[in-house]
């Protein structure tokens, strides 16, 4: 597989060779021959592309996005295999990613014809005598999209679909290790009828190309990735509207009334999905004293039942981590927890890039694994005296993406939804629960702004107020 970049409506090749490797066995999946990028020229084309795209009738925009969803279905097997090969995601989960991506395009198509405003009375205040006040929604302009490696098809589409539905144009920079899904997606969007100048895809190292783009004169930046890069972009970027979807350290609280087996199953599966490389993966279980031992026993059983191996095998549950650096980080977090008194109940030792599902007991609150994002298949279990203490521990990190609570008590479920500092609180399901139409995003160090197709469309539009005078 060989790609150039999509620039100015054309596929251009250049001298910078980016080899994409399968994280499972290091074999080559494909390469990108990236040309030098002239950011001013990109922006000029993007402005012209936005003008043209905006002139298209609504039904054409809707039909192009719906057609892209249809084409994704047609190429489902090929796309799932590509996600599994370049990202190491188990094939069943890769297929589900393709399905969700289709859904994002379907929802974006629907939003394209729902860019409604409001009507207000013109004369509801003394001295104000207009006939009518209206609001209309207008596109913000040119959007810069920067995405991470872990959902190489879905996360780019969460930006491209809503931005195009809002009649913006987009310059997209995918993660350098998993660019092929984005490039294939761009081909599909153009085949479906999207204005070629309204979508450009460039590939290159984040610290160079990403940084150069983020310093340029875009109208909006939509970034998904790590906390450190997100915070850096907030400092250096002049772009006036910035959405940041960053990392998390998502807790699952289990109280003494909970269905402990169901909670343990959800916590372990939520910690190990895509080898833990998910922003809303379960990063901590906080379990009250009374059911602590029972939870550990059930968690170990689930962890040991998961199959680790080749992402292309239909029965693989846990594939490889993305690179050696990721393995080192997870290993360091586990070692640090052990040094601080935690016990490894199962797992702990990687084989190459395969890290086995790992359950850690008696993890102290100050362990790295309990404070920072581990992004690996590790479930640290923290003991809490009671429900109140569990809530305090859950809120004790810098992050605030999702938080979950397992309880049979309605008052506690309600209390948790009010007290937990998170963008989303999930009751009796794992933190990893996300439907693509629901508002999604973080508080505290987990980011600003909301995604979810309708919410992202809102972020990419500006409300304009129109006053119709009385004559
Ligand atoms: P990353 O921050 O290393 O990279 C993300 C993107 O930013 C890549 O395209 C990269 O090339 C680019 N980049 C890197 N340095 C840059 C710079 N200086 N300027 C501009 N762009 C730059 O993240 P990653 O390792 O690819 O992904 C994992 C992280 O993403 C985790 O922290 C995870 O929690 C987070 N994430 C968050 C969400 C969410 O919705 N909140 C979803 C998925 C992943």
Short mmCIF file of C-alpha atoms and ligand atoms in Angstrom, two decimals:
data_model
loop_
_atom_site.label_atom_id
_atom_site.label_comp_id
_atom_site.label_asym_id
_atom_site.label_seq_id
_atom_site.Cartn_x
_atom_site.Cartn_y
_atom_site.Cartn_z
CA UNK A 1 0.00 0.00 0.00
CA UNK A 2 1.50 3.30 -1.04
CA UNK A 3 -0.01 6.73 -0.63
CA UNK A 4 0.86 10.34 -1.23
CA UNK A 5 -0.96 13.12 0.58
CA UNK A 6 -4.21 14.79 -0.46
CA UNK A 7 -3.28 18.41 -1.10
CA UNK A 8 -5.09 21.02 -3.18
CA UNK A 9 -7.49 18.43 -4.58
CA UNK A 10 -4.72 16.10 -5.79
CA UNK A 11 -2.77 13.12 -4.49
CA UNK A 12 0.81 14.39 -4.33
CA UNK A 13 3.91 12.31 -3.60
CA UNK A 14 7.20 13.59 -2.20
CA UNK A 15 10.58 12.53 -0.82
CA UNK A 16 9.72 12.02 2.82
CA UNK A 17 9.10 8.30 3.22
CA UNK A 18 7.01 7.23 6.22
CA UNK A 19 6.96 3.47 6.64
CA UNK A 20 3.93 2.10 8.50
CA UNK A 21 4.65 -1.05 10.51
CA UNK A 22 2.39 -3.71 11.94
CA UNK A 23 2.92 -3.37 15.72
CA UNK A 24 2.36 -7.12 16.16
CA UNK A 25 5.27 -8.42 14.07
CA UNK A 26 7.06 -5.34 12.73
CA UNK A 27 6.23 -6.19 9.10
CA UNK A 28 5.60 -3.34 6.67
CA UNK A 29 1.93 -2.52 6.12
CA UNK A 30 2.50 0.32 3.68
CA UNK A 31 4.22 3.62 3.20
CA UNK A 32 3.43 7.26 2.69
CA UNK A 33 5.55 9.32 0.31
CA UNK A 34 4.89 12.66 1.89
CA UNK A 35 5.66 15.91 0.06
CA UNK A 36 6.87 19.10 1.71
CA UNK A 37 3.88 21.00 3.00
CA UNK A 38 3.37 24.68 2.26
CA UNK A 39 0.96 25.64 5.02
CA UNK A 40 0.00 28.98 3.43
CA UNK A 41 -0.95 27.20 0.18
CA UNK A 42 -2.93 24.58 2.14
CA UNK A 43 -4.88 27.33 3.85
CA UNK A 44 -5.55 29.16 0.60
CA UNK A 45 -6.94 25.99 -1.01
CA UNK A 46 -8.92 25.22 2.13
CA UNK A 47 -10.56 28.66 2.01
CA UNK A 48 -11.49 28.20 -1.64
CA UNK A 49 -12.71 24.65 -0.86
CA UNK A 50 -14.89 25.96 1.92
CA UNK A 51 -16.42 28.58 -0.35
CA UNK A 52 -17.29 25.94 -2.94
CA UNK A 53 -18.56 23.39 -0.40
CA UNK A 54 -20.73 26.00 1.23
CA UNK A 55 -22.39 26.79 -2.08
CA UNK A 56 -23.48 23.20 -2.56
CA UNK A 57 -27.18 22.61 -1.85
CA UNK A 58 -27.92 20.91 1.45
CA UNK A 59 -29.17 17.73 -0.18
CA UNK A 60 -25.85 17.27 -2.00
CA UNK A 61 -23.89 17.56 1.25
CA UNK A 62 -26.23 15.10 2.96
CA UNK A 63 -26.07 12.68 0.04
CA UNK A 64 -22.25 12.79 -0.13
CA UNK A 65 -21.92 11.94 3.58
CA UNK A 66 -24.58 9.22 3.31
CA UNK A 67 -22.84 7.79 0.24
CA UNK A 68 -19.54 7.71 2.17
CA UNK A 69 -21.29 5.67 4.89
CA UNK A 70 -22.55 3.32 2.20
CA UNK A 71 -19.07 2.94 0.66
CA UNK A 72 -17.63 2.16 4.08
CA UNK A 73 -20.05 -0.74 4.36
CA UNK A 74 -18.95 -1.95 0.94
CA UNK A 75 -15.28 -1.85 1.96
CA UNK A 76 -15.85 -3.04 5.52
CA UNK A 77 -13.53 -6.08 5.43
CA UNK A 78 -10.67 -4.23 3.79
CA UNK A 79 -10.93 -1.32 6.25
CA UNK A 80 -11.15 -3.58 9.31
CA UNK A 81 -8.04 -5.42 8.17
CA UNK A 82 -6.21 -2.13 7.66
CA UNK A 83 -7.09 -0.98 11.20
CA UNK A 84 -5.91 -4.33 12.59
CA UNK A 85 -2.68 -4.21 10.58
CA UNK A 86 -1.57 -0.64 11.17
CA UNK A 87 -2.94 -0.23 14.70
CA UNK A 88 -2.81 -3.76 16.15
CA UNK A 89 -6.49 -3.76 17.08
CA UNK A 90 -8.11 -7.22 17.27
CA UNK A 91 -10.08 -7.81 14.08
CA UNK A 92 -13.49 -8.14 15.78
CA UNK A 93 -13.00 -4.76 17.44
CA UNK A 94 -11.64 -3.32 14.19
CA UNK A 95 -14.87 -4.38 12.46
CA UNK A 96 -16.84 -2.64 15.17
CA UNK A 97 -14.75 0.49 14.60
CA UNK A 98 -15.73 0.43 10.92
CA UNK A 99 -19.39 0.06 11.91
CA UNK A 100 -19.18 3.01 14.31
CA UNK A 101 -17.43 5.09 11.66
CA UNK A 102 -20.34 4.43 9.29
CA UNK A 103 -22.66 5.55 12.03
CA UNK A 104 -20.71 8.78 12.47
CA UNK A 105 -21.07 9.48 8.74
CA UNK A 106 -24.78 8.61 8.82
CA UNK A 107 -25.30 10.94 11.80
CA UNK A 108 -23.26 13.67 10.07
CA UNK A 109 -25.42 13.33 6.95
CA UNK A 110 -28.51 13.82 9.12
CA UNK A 111 -26.98 16.84 10.89
CA UNK A 112 -26.22 18.46 7.53
CA UNK A 113 -29.93 19.15 7.12
CA UNK A 114 -30.47 20.15 10.73
CA UNK A 115 -28.43 23.33 10.94
CA UNK A 116 -31.45 25.07 12.48
CA UNK A 117 -31.62 28.28 14.39
CA UNK A 118 -34.36 29.69 16.62
CA UNK A 119 -37.12 32.23 16.28
CA UNK A 120 -37.62 34.74 19.09
CA UNK A 121 -40.18 37.50 19.48
CA UNK A 122 -38.82 40.89 18.38
CA UNK A 123 -40.81 42.92 20.87
CA UNK A 124 -40.64 41.14 24.23
CA UNK A 125 -38.80 43.98 25.88
CA UNK A 126 -40.01 47.60 26.36
CA UNK A 127 -38.56 49.82 23.63
CA UNK A 128 -37.79 46.86 21.34
CA UNK A 129 -40.26 46.76 18.45
CA UNK A 130 -38.79 44.46 15.77
CA UNK A 131 -41.04 42.01 13.95
CA UNK A 132 -38.88 39.00 14.59
CA UNK A 133 -35.49 37.85 15.81
CA UNK A 134 -33.94 34.79 14.18
CA UNK A 135 -30.72 32.86 14.61
CA UNK A 136 -28.93 30.99 11.85
CA UNK A 137 -25.90 28.74 12.16
CA UNK A 138 -22.92 29.41 9.94
CA UNK A 139 -19.73 27.40 9.43
CA UNK A 140 -16.69 28.68 11.36
CA UNK A 141 -14.48 28.28 8.29
CA UNK A 142 -11.36 26.13 8.00
CA UNK A 143 -10.82 23.42 10.61
CA UNK A 144 -7.51 21.81 11.57
CA UNK A 145 -7.94 18.19 12.72
CA UNK A 146 -5.18 16.32 14.56
CA UNK A 147 -5.82 12.75 15.74
CA UNK A 148 -4.10 9.93 17.71
CA UNK A 149 -3.28 6.35 16.73
CA UNK A 150 -5.76 4.30 18.72
CA UNK A 151 -8.93 4.64 16.59
CA UNK A 152 -7.35 5.47 13.22
CA UNK A 153 -10.64 5.48 11.27
CA UNK A 154 -13.25 6.49 13.84
CA UNK A 155 -11.58 9.48 15.49
CA UNK A 156 -10.68 11.27 12.23
CA UNK A 157 -14.30 10.75 11.11
CA UNK A 158 -15.56 12.31 14.36
CA UNK A 159 -13.90 15.51 13.11
CA UNK A 160 -14.25 15.26 9.31
CA UNK A 161 -17.93 14.19 9.29
CA UNK A 162 -19.27 16.98 11.54
CA UNK A 163 -16.95 19.63 10.01
CA UNK A 164 -18.13 18.79 6.50
CA UNK A 165 -21.76 18.63 7.68
CA UNK A 166 -21.28 22.16 9.09
CA UNK A 167 -19.93 23.26 5.66
CA UNK A 168 -16.42 23.83 6.93
CA UNK A 169 -13.36 22.65 5.05
CA UNK A 170 -10.75 20.54 6.84
CA UNK A 171 -7.01 20.03 6.90
CA UNK A 172 -6.42 16.73 8.67
CA UNK A 173 -3.21 15.37 10.17
CA UNK A 174 -3.49 11.77 11.39
CA UNK A 175 -1.09 10.08 13.80
CA UNK A 176 2.18 9.35 12.02
CA UNK A 177 2.12 5.65 13.02
CA UNK A 178 -1.41 4.99 11.69
CA UNK A 179 -1.98 7.33 8.72
CA UNK A 180 -3.26 4.77 6.18
CA UNK A 181 -6.84 4.53 7.49
CA UNK A 182 -7.17 8.33 7.19
CA UNK A 183 -5.82 8.33 3.65
CA UNK A 184 -8.20 5.55 2.62
CA UNK A 185 -11.06 7.42 4.31
CA UNK A 186 -10.20 10.56 2.31
CA UNK A 187 -10.34 8.55 -0.94
CA UNK A 188 -13.77 7.28 0.04
CA UNK A 189 -15.05 10.76 0.95
CA UNK A 190 -13.92 12.14 -2.42
CA UNK A 191 -15.47 9.17 -4.25
CA UNK A 192 -18.69 9.91 -2.40
CA UNK A 193 -18.78 13.46 -3.76
CA UNK A 194 -17.10 15.68 -1.17
CA UNK A 195 -15.57 18.81 -2.75
CA UNK A 196 -11.88 17.91 -3.27
CA UNK A 197 -10.50 21.21 -2.00
CA UNK A 198 -12.65 20.97 1.14
CA UNK A 199 -10.59 18.06 2.48
CA UNK A 200 -6.81 17.85 2.62
CA UNK A 201 -4.82 15.18 4.43
CA UNK A 202 -1.15 15.65 5.25
CA UNK A 203 1.19 13.24 7.02
CA UNK A 204 4.31 14.02 9.02
CA UNK A 205 5.75 14.06 12.54
CA UNK A 206 3.58 15.80 15.11
CA UNK A 207 6.40 17.83 16.61
CA UNK A 208 7.23 19.30 13.18
CA UNK A 209 4.26 19.26 10.82
CA UNK A 210 1.59 19.19 13.56
CA UNK A 211 3.23 22.07 15.37
CA UNK A 212 3.61 24.14 12.19
CA UNK A 213 -0.06 23.63 11.35
CA UNK A 214 -1.15 24.50 14.89
CA UNK A 215 0.68 27.83 14.65
CA UNK A 216 -1.15 28.78 11.43
CA UNK A 217 -4.24 30.84 10.80
CA UNK A 218 -7.01 28.21 11.02
CA UNK A 219 -10.46 29.11 12.33
CA UNK A 220 -10.79 26.06 14.59
CA UNK A 221 -8.55 23.30 15.93
CA UNK A 222 -9.99 19.97 16.92
CA UNK A 223 -7.33 17.89 18.65
CA UNK A 224 -7.54 14.41 20.13
CA UNK A 225 -4.41 13.04 21.78
CA UNK A 226 -2.30 13.14 24.88
CA UNK A 227 -2.56 15.66 27.68
CA UNK A 228 1.00 16.94 27.21
CA UNK A 229 0.56 17.72 23.50
CA UNK A 230 -2.91 19.18 24.09
CA UNK A 231 -1.64 21.53 26.80
CA UNK A 232 1.29 22.52 24.62
CA UNK A 233 -1.05 23.35 21.73
CA UNK A 234 -3.19 25.49 24.00
CA UNK A 235 -0.07 27.53 24.78
CA UNK A 236 1.37 27.95 21.31
CA UNK A 237 -1.65 28.02 19.00
CA UNK A 238 -3.22 31.30 17.87
CA UNK A 239 -6.35 29.43 16.66
CA UNK A 240 -9.37 31.03 18.36
CA UNK A 241 -11.53 27.90 18.85
CA UNK A 242 -9.86 24.86 20.30
CA UNK A 243 -11.43 21.54 21.21
CA UNK A 244 -9.14 19.23 23.18
CA UNK A 245 -10.03 15.58 23.74
CA UNK A 246 -7.20 14.38 25.98
CA UNK A 247 -6.29 11.46 28.20
CA UNK A 248 -7.96 10.05 31.27
CA UNK A 249 -7.50 7.97 34.39
CA UNK A 250 -11.03 6.64 34.49
CA UNK A 251 -12.19 5.04 37.76
CA UNK A 252 -14.78 2.33 38.34
CA UNK A 253 -16.28 2.39 41.85
CA UNK A 254 -17.75 -0.83 43.22
CA UNK A 255 -19.83 -0.68 46.41
CA UNK A 256 -21.02 -3.50 48.67
CA UNK A 257 -24.47 -3.69 47.03
CA UNK A 258 -23.10 -4.13 43.49
CA UNK A 259 -23.27 -7.23 41.34
CA UNK A 260 -19.58 -7.89 41.97
CA UNK A 261 -19.09 -10.42 39.18
CA UNK A 262 -20.64 -8.12 36.60
CA UNK A 263 -18.55 -5.22 37.91
CA UNK A 264 -15.31 -7.25 37.76
CA UNK A 265 -16.08 -8.44 34.24
CA UNK A 266 -16.83 -4.89 33.06
CA UNK A 267 -13.75 -3.47 34.81
CA UNK A 268 -11.32 -6.02 33.37
CA UNK A 269 -12.77 -5.92 29.87
CA UNK A 270 -12.85 -2.12 30.04
CA UNK A 271 -9.20 -2.09 31.12
CA UNK A 272 -8.08 -4.51 28.40
CA UNK A 273 -10.08 -3.40 25.34
CA UNK A 274 -7.56 -2.65 22.56
CA UNK A 275 -4.86 -3.56 25.12
CA UNK A 276 -6.00 -0.62 27.26
CA UNK A 277 -5.16 1.93 24.54
CA UNK A 278 -8.46 3.78 24.82
CA UNK A 279 -8.91 7.21 26.40
CA UNK A 280 -11.95 5.93 28.36
CA UNK A 281 -10.39 2.58 29.28
CA UNK A 282 -10.86 1.60 32.92
CA UNK A 283 -7.64 2.81 34.57
CA UNK A 284 -8.57 2.11 38.22
CA UNK A 285 -11.05 -0.01 40.17
CA UNK A 286 -11.92 1.43 43.58
CA UNK A 287 -13.62 -1.27 45.62
CA UNK A 288 -15.13 -1.01 49.09
CA UNK A 289 -13.77 -3.22 51.85
CA UNK A 290 -16.76 -5.62 52.13
CA UNK A 291 -16.49 -6.95 48.57
CA UNK A 292 -12.79 -6.33 47.94
CA UNK A 293 -11.59 -9.97 48.05
CA UNK A 294 -14.59 -11.21 46.06
CA UNK A 295 -13.90 -8.56 43.38
CA UNK A 296 -10.21 -9.52 43.11
CA UNK A 297 -11.02 -13.18 42.66
CA UNK A 298 -13.57 -12.48 39.93
CA UNK A 299 -11.25 -9.97 38.20
CA UNK A 300 -8.37 -12.46 38.02
CA UNK A 301 -10.68 -15.08 36.53
CA UNK A 302 -11.84 -12.71 33.77
CA UNK A 303 -8.29 -11.45 33.07
CA UNK A 304 -6.99 -15.01 32.69
CA UNK A 305 -9.81 -15.91 30.30
CA UNK A 306 -8.81 -13.24 27.75
CA UNK A 307 -6.84 -14.42 24.74
CA UNK A 308 -3.72 -12.43 23.90
CA UNK A 309 -2.20 -12.63 20.43
CA UNK A 310 -2.35 -11.87 16.72
CA UNK A 311 -4.90 -9.13 15.95
CA UNK A 312 -5.92 -10.95 12.78
CA UNK A 313 -7.09 -14.05 14.73
CA UNK A 314 -10.86 -13.98 15.14
CA UNK A 315 -10.66 -15.06 18.79
CA UNK A 316 -7.98 -12.60 19.96
CA UNK A 317 -9.18 -10.29 22.74
CA UNK A 318 -5.95 -8.40 23.43
CA UNK A 319 -3.44 -7.45 20.72
CA UNK A 320 -0.08 -5.68 20.96
CA UNK A 321 0.77 -2.26 22.33
CA UNK A 322 1.56 0.25 19.60
CA UNK A 323 5.36 0.40 20.07
CA UNK A 324 8.24 -0.44 22.40
CA UNK A 325 7.95 2.89 24.19
CA UNK A 326 4.35 2.05 25.15
CA UNK A 327 5.48 -1.34 26.55
CA UNK A 328 8.18 0.39 28.59
CA UNK A 329 5.71 2.87 30.03
CA UNK A 330 3.25 0.17 31.13
CA UNK A 331 6.08 -1.89 32.62
CA UNK A 332 7.35 1.16 34.53
CA UNK A 333 3.88 1.83 35.94
CA UNK A 334 3.51 -1.79 37.10
CA UNK A 335 7.01 -1.82 38.68
CA UNK A 336 6.36 1.45 40.45
CA UNK A 337 3.11 0.06 41.94
CA UNK A 338 4.94 -3.06 43.16
CA UNK A 339 7.70 -0.93 44.72
CA UNK A 340 5.01 0.95 46.61
CA UNK A 341 3.50 -2.25 48.01
CA UNK A 342 1.06 -3.51 45.35
CA UNK A 343 0.83 -7.18 44.44
CA UNK A 344 0.61 -8.60 40.90
CA UNK A 345 -2.23 -11.16 40.98
CA UNK A 346 -1.95 -12.09 37.32
CA UNK A 347 0.00 -10.87 34.27
CA UNK A 348 2.75 -8.27 34.63
CA UNK A 349 5.41 -9.62 32.23
CA UNK A 350 5.29 -8.57 28.56
CA UNK A 351 6.39 -10.75 25.68
CA UNK A 352 7.59 -8.39 23.00
CA UNK A 353 4.75 -5.93 22.50
CA UNK A 354 2.14 -8.28 23.93
CA UNK A 355 1.30 -7.26 27.47
CA UNK A 356 -0.90 -9.76 29.30
CA UNK A 357 -4.05 -8.63 31.15
CA UNK A 358 -2.71 -7.62 34.54
CA UNK A 359 -4.54 -7.25 37.85
CA UNK A 360 -2.79 -5.38 40.67
CA UNK A 361 -4.10 -5.58 44.24
CA UNK A 362 -3.55 -3.16 47.15
CA UNK A 363 -2.46 -0.33 44.90
CA UNK A 364 -1.71 2.81 46.93
CA UNK A 365 -3.28 6.06 45.80
CA UNK A 366 0.07 7.68 45.09
CA UNK A 367 1.27 4.97 42.66
CA UNK A 368 1.90 6.16 39.10
CA UNK A 369 -0.65 3.66 37.83
CA UNK A 370 -3.28 5.27 40.08
CA UNK A 371 -2.47 8.86 39.16
CA UNK A 372 -1.35 8.88 35.52
CA UNK A 373 -2.75 7.39 32.33
CA UNK A 374 -1.17 3.94 31.84
CA UNK A 375 -2.72 3.14 28.43
CA UNK A 376 -2.12 -0.59 28.83
CA UNK A 377 -4.12 -3.71 29.83
CA UNK A 378 -3.69 -3.17 33.56
CA UNK A 379 -6.36 -3.01 36.25
CA UNK A 380 -5.04 -1.49 39.48
CA UNK A 381 -7.41 -2.24 42.35
CA UNK A 382 -7.57 0.28 45.19
CA UNK A 383 -9.25 -0.51 48.51
CA UNK A 384 -11.72 2.02 49.94
CA UNK A 385 -13.19 2.09 53.44
CA UNK A 386 -16.66 2.99 52.16
CA UNK A 387 -18.54 4.62 49.29
CA UNK A 388 -17.67 8.18 50.41
CA UNK A 389 -13.99 7.38 50.43
CA UNK A 390 -14.29 5.74 46.99
CA UNK A 391 -15.71 8.97 45.56
CA UNK A 392 -12.89 10.98 47.13
CA UNK A 393 -10.25 8.64 45.63
CA UNK A 394 -11.98 8.71 42.23
CA UNK A 395 -11.76 12.52 42.19
CA UNK A 396 -8.17 12.67 43.42
CA UNK A 397 -6.40 12.71 40.04
CA UNK A 398 -5.92 15.59 37.60
CA UNK A 399 -8.10 13.89 35.00
CA UNK A 400 -11.87 13.88 34.45
CA UNK A 401 -13.01 12.00 31.35
CA UNK A 402 -15.42 9.19 32.31
CA UNK A 403 -16.14 7.66 35.72
CA UNK A 404 -18.31 4.64 36.48
CA UNK A 405 -20.11 3.35 39.53
CA UNK A 406 -21.49 -0.12 40.20
CA UNK A 407 -24.20 -0.05 42.86
CA UNK A 408 -27.76 -1.26 43.38
CA UNK A 409 -28.61 1.80 45.48
CA UNK A 410 -30.36 4.55 43.60
CA UNK A 411 -29.33 7.23 46.10
CA UNK A 412 -25.66 6.33 45.60
CA UNK A 413 -26.00 6.24 41.81
CA UNK A 414 -27.53 9.71 41.95
CA UNK A 415 -24.90 10.97 44.37
CA UNK A 416 -22.13 9.61 42.14
CA UNK A 417 -23.51 11.40 39.10
CA UNK A 418 -23.44 14.66 41.06
CA UNK A 419 -20.12 14.24 42.89
CA UNK A 420 -17.84 12.59 40.35
CA UNK A 421 -15.65 15.11 38.53
CA UNK A 422 -15.91 13.78 34.98
CA UNK A 423 -17.30 14.65 31.56
CA UNK A 424 -19.45 11.50 31.71
CA UNK A 425 -20.67 9.32 34.59
CA UNK A 426 -21.73 5.77 33.81
CA UNK A 427 -23.91 3.71 36.15
CA UNK A 428 -23.60 -0.10 36.11
CA UNK A 429 -21.57 -0.13 32.87
CA UNK A 430 -17.87 0.33 32.29
CA UNK A 431 -16.28 3.75 31.66
CA UNK A 432 -15.60 2.62 28.10
CA UNK A 433 -19.25 3.11 27.17
CA UNK A 434 -19.59 5.59 24.33
CA UNK A 435 -22.33 5.99 21.73
CA UNK A 436 -21.32 8.28 18.88
CA UNK A 437 -24.34 10.57 19.17
CA UNK A 438 -23.90 11.32 22.88
CA UNK A 439 -22.00 14.36 24.16
CA UNK A 440 -18.46 13.24 24.86
CA UNK A 441 -15.49 15.02 26.40
CA UNK A 442 -13.59 15.76 29.57
CA UNK A 443 -13.20 18.17 32.45
CA UNK A 444 -10.03 19.09 34.36
CA UNK A 445 -6.91 17.87 32.51
CA UNK A 446 -8.98 15.65 30.17
CA UNK A 447 -9.82 18.51 27.86
CA UNK A 448 -12.25 21.19 26.77
CA UNK A 449 -15.22 21.12 24.40
CA UNK A 450 -17.49 18.28 23.41
CA UNK A 451 -17.60 15.76 20.60
CA UNK A 452 -20.43 13.45 19.61
CA UNK A 453 -21.74 14.26 16.15
CA UNK A 454 -24.40 16.88 17.01
CA UNK A 455 -22.11 18.53 19.58
CA UNK A 456 -19.16 18.65 17.17
CA UNK A 457 -21.35 20.23 14.49
CA UNK A 458 -22.22 22.90 17.05
CA UNK A 459 -18.49 23.45 17.79
CA UNK A 460 -17.89 23.95 14.05
CA UNK A 461 -20.66 26.51 13.59
CA UNK A 462 -21.19 30.06 14.79
CA UNK A 463 -24.60 31.40 15.74
CA UNK A 464 -25.61 34.55 13.87
CA UNK A 465 -28.51 36.67 15.08
CA UNK A 466 -30.85 38.32 12.57
CA UNK A 467 -33.31 41.07 13.56
CA UNK A 468 -36.20 41.80 11.17
CA UNK A 469 -37.52 45.31 11.79
CA UNK A 470 -41.20 46.32 11.64
CA UNK A 471 -42.30 48.81 8.98
P1 LIG B 1 -0.18 12.12 20.91
O1 LIG B 1 -0.57 13.31 21.71
O2 LIG B 1 1.22 11.66 20.99
O3 LIG B 1 -0.46 12.40 19.35
C1 LIG B 1 -1.72 12.84 18.90
C2 LIG B 1 -1.53 13.60 17.59
O4 LIG B 1 -0.82 14.81 17.86
C3 LIG B 1 -0.73 12.87 16.53
O5 LIG B 1 -1.28 13.13 15.27
C4 LIG B 1 0.65 13.49 16.66
O6 LIG B 1 1.41 13.38 15.48
C5 LIG B 1 0.28 14.93 16.97
N1 LIG B 1 1.33 15.72 17.66
C6 LIG B 1 2.31 15.29 18.48
N2 LIG B 1 3.06 16.32 18.91
C7 LIG B 1 2.53 17.44 18.35
C8 LIG B 1 2.86 18.84 18.43
N3 LIG B 1 3.89 19.30 19.14
N4 LIG B 1 2.07 19.70 17.74
C9 LIG B 1 1.01 19.27 17.02
N5 LIG B 1 0.68 17.97 16.90
C10 LIG B 1 1.42 17.07 17.56
O7 LIG B 1 -1.21 10.97 21.29
P2 LIG B 1 -1.20 9.41 20.86
O8 LIG B 1 -0.10 8.73 21.58
O9 LIG B 1 -1.29 9.28 19.38
O10 LIG B 1 -2.62 8.95 21.45
C11 LIG B 1 -2.82 8.56 22.76
C12 LIG B 1 -3.40 9.67 23.59
O11 LIG B 1 -4.59 10.17 23.00
C13 LIG B 1 -3.79 9.18 24.97
O12 LIG B 1 -3.42 10.13 25.93
C14 LIG B 1 -5.31 9.08 24.88
O13 LIG B 1 -5.98 9.17 26.10
C15 LIG B 1 -5.63 10.21 23.99
N6 LIG B 1 -6.95 10.03 23.38
C16 LIG B 1 -7.98 10.81 23.79
C17 LIG B 1 -9.25 10.61 23.27
C18 LIG B 1 -10.43 11.45 23.69
O14 LIG B 1 -11.42 11.47 22.96
N7 LIG B 1 -10.37 12.12 24.82
C19 LIG B 1 -9.46 9.60 22.33
C20 LIG B 1 -8.37 8.83 21.93
C21 LIG B 1 -7.11 9.05 22.46
#
